[in-house]
Coordinates of C-alpha atoms (C1' of nucleotides) in Angstrom, one line a residue:
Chain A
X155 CA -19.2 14.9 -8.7
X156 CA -17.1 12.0 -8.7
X157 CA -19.4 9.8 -6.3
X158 CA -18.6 10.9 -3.1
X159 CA -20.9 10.8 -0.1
X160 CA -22.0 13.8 2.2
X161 CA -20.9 13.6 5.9
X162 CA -24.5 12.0 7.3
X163 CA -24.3 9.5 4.2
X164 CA -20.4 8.7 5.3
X165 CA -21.8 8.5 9.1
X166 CA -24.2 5.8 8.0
X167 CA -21.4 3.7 6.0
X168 CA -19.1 3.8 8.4
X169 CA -20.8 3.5 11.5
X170 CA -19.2 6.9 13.0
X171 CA -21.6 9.5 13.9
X172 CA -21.6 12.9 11.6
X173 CA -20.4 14.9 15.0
X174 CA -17.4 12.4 15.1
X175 CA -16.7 12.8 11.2
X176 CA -16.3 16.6 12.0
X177 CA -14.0 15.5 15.3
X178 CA -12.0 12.9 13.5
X179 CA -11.2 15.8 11.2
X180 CA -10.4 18.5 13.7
X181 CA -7.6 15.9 14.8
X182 CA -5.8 15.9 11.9
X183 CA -6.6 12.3 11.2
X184 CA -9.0 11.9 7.8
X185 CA -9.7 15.3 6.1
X186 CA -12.2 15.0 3.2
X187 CA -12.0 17.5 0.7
X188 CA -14.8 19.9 0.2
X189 CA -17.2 21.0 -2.8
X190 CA -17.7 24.4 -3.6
X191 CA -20.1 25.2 -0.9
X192 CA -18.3 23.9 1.8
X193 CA -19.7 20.3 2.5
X194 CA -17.6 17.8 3.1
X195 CA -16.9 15.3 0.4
X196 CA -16.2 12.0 1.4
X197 CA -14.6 9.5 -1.0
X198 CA -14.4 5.6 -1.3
X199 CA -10.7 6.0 0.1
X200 CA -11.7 8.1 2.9
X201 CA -14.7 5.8 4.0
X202 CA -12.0 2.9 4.1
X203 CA -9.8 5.0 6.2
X204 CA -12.7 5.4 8.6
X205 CA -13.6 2.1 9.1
X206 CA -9.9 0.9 9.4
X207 CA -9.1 3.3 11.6
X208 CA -12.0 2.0 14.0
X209 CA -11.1 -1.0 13.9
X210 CA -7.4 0.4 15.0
X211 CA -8.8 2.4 17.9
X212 CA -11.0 -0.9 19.0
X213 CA -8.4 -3.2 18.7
X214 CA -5.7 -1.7 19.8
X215 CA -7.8 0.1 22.9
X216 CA -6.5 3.3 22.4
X217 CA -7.6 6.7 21.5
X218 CA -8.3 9.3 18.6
X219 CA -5.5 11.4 20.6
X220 CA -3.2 8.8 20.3
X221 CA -3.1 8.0 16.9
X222 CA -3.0 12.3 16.3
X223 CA -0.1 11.9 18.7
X224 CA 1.6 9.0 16.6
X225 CA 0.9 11.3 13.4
X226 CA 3.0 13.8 15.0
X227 CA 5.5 11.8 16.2
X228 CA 6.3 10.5 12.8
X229 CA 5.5 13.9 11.3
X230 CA 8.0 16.1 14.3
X231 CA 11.7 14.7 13.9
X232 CA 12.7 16.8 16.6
X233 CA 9.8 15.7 19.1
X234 CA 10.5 12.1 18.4
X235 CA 14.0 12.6 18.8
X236 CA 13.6 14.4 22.0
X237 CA 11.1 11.6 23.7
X238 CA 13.1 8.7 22.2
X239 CA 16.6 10.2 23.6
X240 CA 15.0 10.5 27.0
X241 CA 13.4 7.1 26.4
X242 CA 16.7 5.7 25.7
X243 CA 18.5 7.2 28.9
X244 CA 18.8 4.5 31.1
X245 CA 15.6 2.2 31.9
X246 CA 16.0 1.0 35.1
X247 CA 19.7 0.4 36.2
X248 CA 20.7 3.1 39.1
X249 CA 24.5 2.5 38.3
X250 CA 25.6 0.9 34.5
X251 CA 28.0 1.3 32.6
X252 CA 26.9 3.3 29.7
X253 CA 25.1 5.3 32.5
X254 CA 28.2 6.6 34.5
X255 CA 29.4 8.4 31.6
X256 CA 26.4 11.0 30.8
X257 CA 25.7 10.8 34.9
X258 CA 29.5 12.2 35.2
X259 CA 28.7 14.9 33.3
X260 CA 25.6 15.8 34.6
X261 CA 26.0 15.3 38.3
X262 CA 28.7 17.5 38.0
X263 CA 25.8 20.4 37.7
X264 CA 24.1 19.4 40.1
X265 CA 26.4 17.7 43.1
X266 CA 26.2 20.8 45.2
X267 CA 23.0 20.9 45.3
X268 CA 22.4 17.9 46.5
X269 CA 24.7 18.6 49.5
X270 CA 22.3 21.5 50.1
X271 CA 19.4 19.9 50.3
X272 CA 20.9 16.8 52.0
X273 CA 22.2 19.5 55.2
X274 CA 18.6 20.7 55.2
X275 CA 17.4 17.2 56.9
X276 CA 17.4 19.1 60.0
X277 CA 16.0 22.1 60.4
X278 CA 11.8 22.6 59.1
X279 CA 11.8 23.9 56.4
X280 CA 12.0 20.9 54.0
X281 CA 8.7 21.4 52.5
X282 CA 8.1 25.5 53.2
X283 CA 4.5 26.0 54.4
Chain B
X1026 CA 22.2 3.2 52.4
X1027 CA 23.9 4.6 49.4
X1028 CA 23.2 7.9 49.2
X1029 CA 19.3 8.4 48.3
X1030 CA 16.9 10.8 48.7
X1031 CA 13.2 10.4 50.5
X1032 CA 10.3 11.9 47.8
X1033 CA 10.2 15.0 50.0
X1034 CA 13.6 15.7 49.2
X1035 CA 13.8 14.7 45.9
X1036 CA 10.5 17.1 45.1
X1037 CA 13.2 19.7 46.5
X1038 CA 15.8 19.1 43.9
X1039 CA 14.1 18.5 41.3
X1040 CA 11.2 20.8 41.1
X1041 CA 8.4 18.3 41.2
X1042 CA 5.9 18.2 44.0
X1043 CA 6.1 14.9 45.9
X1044 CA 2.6 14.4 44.5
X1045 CA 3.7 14.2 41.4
X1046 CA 6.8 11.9 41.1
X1047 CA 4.2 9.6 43.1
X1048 CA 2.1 10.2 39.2
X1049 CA 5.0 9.9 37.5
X1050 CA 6.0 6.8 39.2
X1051 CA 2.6 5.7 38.3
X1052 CA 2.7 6.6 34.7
X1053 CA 5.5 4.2 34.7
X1054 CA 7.9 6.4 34.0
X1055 CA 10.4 6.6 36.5
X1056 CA 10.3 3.8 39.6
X1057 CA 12.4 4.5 42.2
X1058 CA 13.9 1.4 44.4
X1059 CA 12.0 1.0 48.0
X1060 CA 13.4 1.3 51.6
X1061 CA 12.8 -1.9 52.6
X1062 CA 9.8 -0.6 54.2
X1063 CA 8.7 1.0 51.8
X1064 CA 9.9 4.2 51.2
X1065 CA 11.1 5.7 47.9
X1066 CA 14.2 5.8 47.3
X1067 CA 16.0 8.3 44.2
X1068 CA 19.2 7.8 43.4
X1069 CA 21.4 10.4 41.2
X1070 CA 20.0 8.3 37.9
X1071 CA 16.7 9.0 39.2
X1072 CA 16.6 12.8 39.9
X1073 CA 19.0 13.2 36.6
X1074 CA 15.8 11.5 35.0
X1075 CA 13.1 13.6 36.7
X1076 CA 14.7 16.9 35.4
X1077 CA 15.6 15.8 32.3
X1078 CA 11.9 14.8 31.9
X1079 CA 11.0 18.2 33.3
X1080 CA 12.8 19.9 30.4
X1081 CA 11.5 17.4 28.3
X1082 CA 7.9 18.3 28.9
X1083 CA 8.4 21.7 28.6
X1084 CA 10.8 22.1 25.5
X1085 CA 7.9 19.6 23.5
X1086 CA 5.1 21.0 25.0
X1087 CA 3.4 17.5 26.0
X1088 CA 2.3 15.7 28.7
X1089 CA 3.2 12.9 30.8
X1090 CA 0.8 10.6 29.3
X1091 CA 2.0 11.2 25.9
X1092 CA 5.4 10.0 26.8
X1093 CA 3.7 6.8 28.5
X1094 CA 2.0 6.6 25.1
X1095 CA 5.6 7.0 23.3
X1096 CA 6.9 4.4 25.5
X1097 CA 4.1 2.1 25.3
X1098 CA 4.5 2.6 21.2
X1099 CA 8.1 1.2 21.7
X1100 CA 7.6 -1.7 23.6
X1101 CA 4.3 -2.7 22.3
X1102 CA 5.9 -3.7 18.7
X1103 CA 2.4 -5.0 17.3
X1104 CA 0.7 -1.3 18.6
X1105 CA 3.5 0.3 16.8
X1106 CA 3.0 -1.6 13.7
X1107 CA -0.8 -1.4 13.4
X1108 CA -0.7 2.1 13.9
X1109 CA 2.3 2.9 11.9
X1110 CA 0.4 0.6 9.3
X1111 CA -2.9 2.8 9.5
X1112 CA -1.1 6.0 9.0
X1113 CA 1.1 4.6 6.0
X1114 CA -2.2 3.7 4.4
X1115 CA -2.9 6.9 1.8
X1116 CA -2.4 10.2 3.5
X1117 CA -3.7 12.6 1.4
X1118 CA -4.8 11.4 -2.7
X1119 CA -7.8 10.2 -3.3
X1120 CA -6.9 7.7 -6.3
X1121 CA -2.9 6.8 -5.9
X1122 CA -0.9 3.4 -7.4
X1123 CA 0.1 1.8 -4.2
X1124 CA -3.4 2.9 -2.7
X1125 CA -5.6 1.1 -5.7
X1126 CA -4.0 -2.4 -4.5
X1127 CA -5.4 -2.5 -1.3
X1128 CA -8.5 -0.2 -2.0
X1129 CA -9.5 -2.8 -4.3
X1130 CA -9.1 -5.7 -1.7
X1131 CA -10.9 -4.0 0.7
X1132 CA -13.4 -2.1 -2.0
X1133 CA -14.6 -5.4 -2.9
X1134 CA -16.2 -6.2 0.3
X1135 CA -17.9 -3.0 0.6
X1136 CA -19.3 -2.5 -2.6
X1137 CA -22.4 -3.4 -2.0
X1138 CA -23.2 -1.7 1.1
X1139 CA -22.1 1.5 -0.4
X1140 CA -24.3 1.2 -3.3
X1141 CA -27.1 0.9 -1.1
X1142 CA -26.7 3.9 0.6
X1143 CA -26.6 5.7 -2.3
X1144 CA -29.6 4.0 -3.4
X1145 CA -30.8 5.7 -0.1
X1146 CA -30.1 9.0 -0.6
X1147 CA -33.9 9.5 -1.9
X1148 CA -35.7 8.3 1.1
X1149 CA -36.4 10.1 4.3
X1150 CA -34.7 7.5 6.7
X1151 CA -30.8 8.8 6.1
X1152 CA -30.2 9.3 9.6
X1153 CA -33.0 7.4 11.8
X1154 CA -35.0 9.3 13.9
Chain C
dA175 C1' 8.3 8.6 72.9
dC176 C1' 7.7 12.2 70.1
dA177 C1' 8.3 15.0 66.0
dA178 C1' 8.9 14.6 61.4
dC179 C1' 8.9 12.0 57.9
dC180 C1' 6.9 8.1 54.8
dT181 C1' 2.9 5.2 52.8
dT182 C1' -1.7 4.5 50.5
dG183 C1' -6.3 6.2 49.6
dA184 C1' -9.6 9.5 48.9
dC185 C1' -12.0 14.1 47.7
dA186 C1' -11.7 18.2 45.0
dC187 C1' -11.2 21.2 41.2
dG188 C1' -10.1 23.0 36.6
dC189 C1' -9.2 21.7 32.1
dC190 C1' -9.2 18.6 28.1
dT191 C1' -11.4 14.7 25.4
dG192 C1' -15.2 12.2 23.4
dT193 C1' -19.8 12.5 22.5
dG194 C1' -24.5 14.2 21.9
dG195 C1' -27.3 18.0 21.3
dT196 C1' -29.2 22.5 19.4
dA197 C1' -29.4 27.0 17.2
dA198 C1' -28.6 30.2 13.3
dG199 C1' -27.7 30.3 8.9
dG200 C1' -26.1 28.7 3.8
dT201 C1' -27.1 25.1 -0.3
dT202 C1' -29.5 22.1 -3.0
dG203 C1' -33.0 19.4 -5.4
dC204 C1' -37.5 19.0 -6.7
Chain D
dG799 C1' -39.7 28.3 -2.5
dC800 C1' -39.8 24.7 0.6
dA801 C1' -37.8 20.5 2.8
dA802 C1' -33.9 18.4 3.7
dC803 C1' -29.5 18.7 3.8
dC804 C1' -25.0 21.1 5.0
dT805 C1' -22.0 24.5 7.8
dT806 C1' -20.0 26.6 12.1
dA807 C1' -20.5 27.6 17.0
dC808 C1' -21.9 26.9 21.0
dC809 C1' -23.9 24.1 25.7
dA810 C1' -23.7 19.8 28.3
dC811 C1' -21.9 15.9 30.5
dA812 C1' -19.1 11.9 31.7
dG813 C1' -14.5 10.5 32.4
dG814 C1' -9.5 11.2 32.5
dC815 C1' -5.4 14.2 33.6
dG816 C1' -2.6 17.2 36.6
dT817 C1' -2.5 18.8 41.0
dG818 C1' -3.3 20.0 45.8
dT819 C1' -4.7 18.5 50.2
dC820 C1' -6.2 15.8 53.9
dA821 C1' -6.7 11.5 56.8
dA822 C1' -5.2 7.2 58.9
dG823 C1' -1.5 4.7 59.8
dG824 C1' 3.7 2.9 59.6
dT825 C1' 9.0 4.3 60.2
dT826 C1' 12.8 6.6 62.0
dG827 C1' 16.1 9.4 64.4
dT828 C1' 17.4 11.6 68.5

DNA sequence: ACAACCTTGACACGCCTGTGGTAAGGTTGC
DNA sequence: GCAACCTTACCACAGGCGTGTCAAGGTTGT
């Protein structure tokens, strides 16, 4: 047993509805374990993590989505990685220091097609109907 | 003058539709510098940026938004923290060391409303009509 | 001065999210 | 064995996202 409270009992602590319970769950975010038969057991811990994580959503003004997508974040090395490289790249200077050196490298790639596009001015076809 | 290109030609080089670097731009993600009557302006740094993102996108399977988010996370330090703080609260035990410290400070001033529910659970008024 | 480009603003449309229902069927307590 | 609960699986509906497209109006190059 271990008092635990059924999903419409958890609804009515917490202030959540039982549908958002279920939804809360399908995102990865609080997971109550089960009984035998299936229902969902929620715990004093997970009831605190429902209510603190309403007050997160309200304060901060944010979504279920983007705390799932935090989770992942912190959960995906390579994902964070990824977005925080790209993140770092440069901000907002066109021409910096640090930014000439990975620009020389890339722009090598792509300088003659640049040209191309840049000789296509003329004629209609810039955007093809 | 320094060489630029117009949205219509950077769509070109880069892949995107102009419709969408205009959304991108709007995401905050990448700004180009205006004509000085207002037309946008992408340098190398820029259309380097736009493909990189491109890649981005599709290697991670996301979506503009959730690099916003990602980017919001970073410079929004008290975001970050309260959400970093939520989902360092007790992941997955129901009954753990660090989790009894603050369970009990928080326990305490639910107590009561917890009991009553349970006290509840005979009644027909769980979930109010 | 005209064509070809740019700007913002809007409508549209399909898909996803957040939310509430409802239906068909197990579980449980009295 | 019945009422009251639970489960999953759908339908619905508003609002946001990703995109295209169109309109009304400025800019620009030849």
């Amino acid at each position: 047993m271990s008092e635990a409270l059924t999903i419409n009992e958890a609804a009515a602590t917490t202030g959540w509805s039982a549908r958002m319970l279920r939804y809360v769950e399908q995102a990865g975010l609080i997971e109550p374990r089960r009984s035998p038969s299936g229902y969902r057991l929620y715990g004093a811990a997970e009831l605190q993590r429902l209510r603190t994580l309403k007050e997160l959503l309200a304060a901060q003004d944010i979504a279920l989505g983007e705390v799932g997508f935090a989770q992942r974040l912190r959960r995906d090395r390579e994902l964070r990685d990824s977005i925080d490289g790209w993140l770092d790249a440069e901000p907002r200077r066109p021409a910096e220091v640090a930014d000439r050196d990975w620009l020389a490298f890339e722009k090598d790639k792509h300088t003659a097609l640049l040209d191309v596009v840049r000789a296509r001015r003329t004629p209609t076809e810039t955007t093809p109907a």
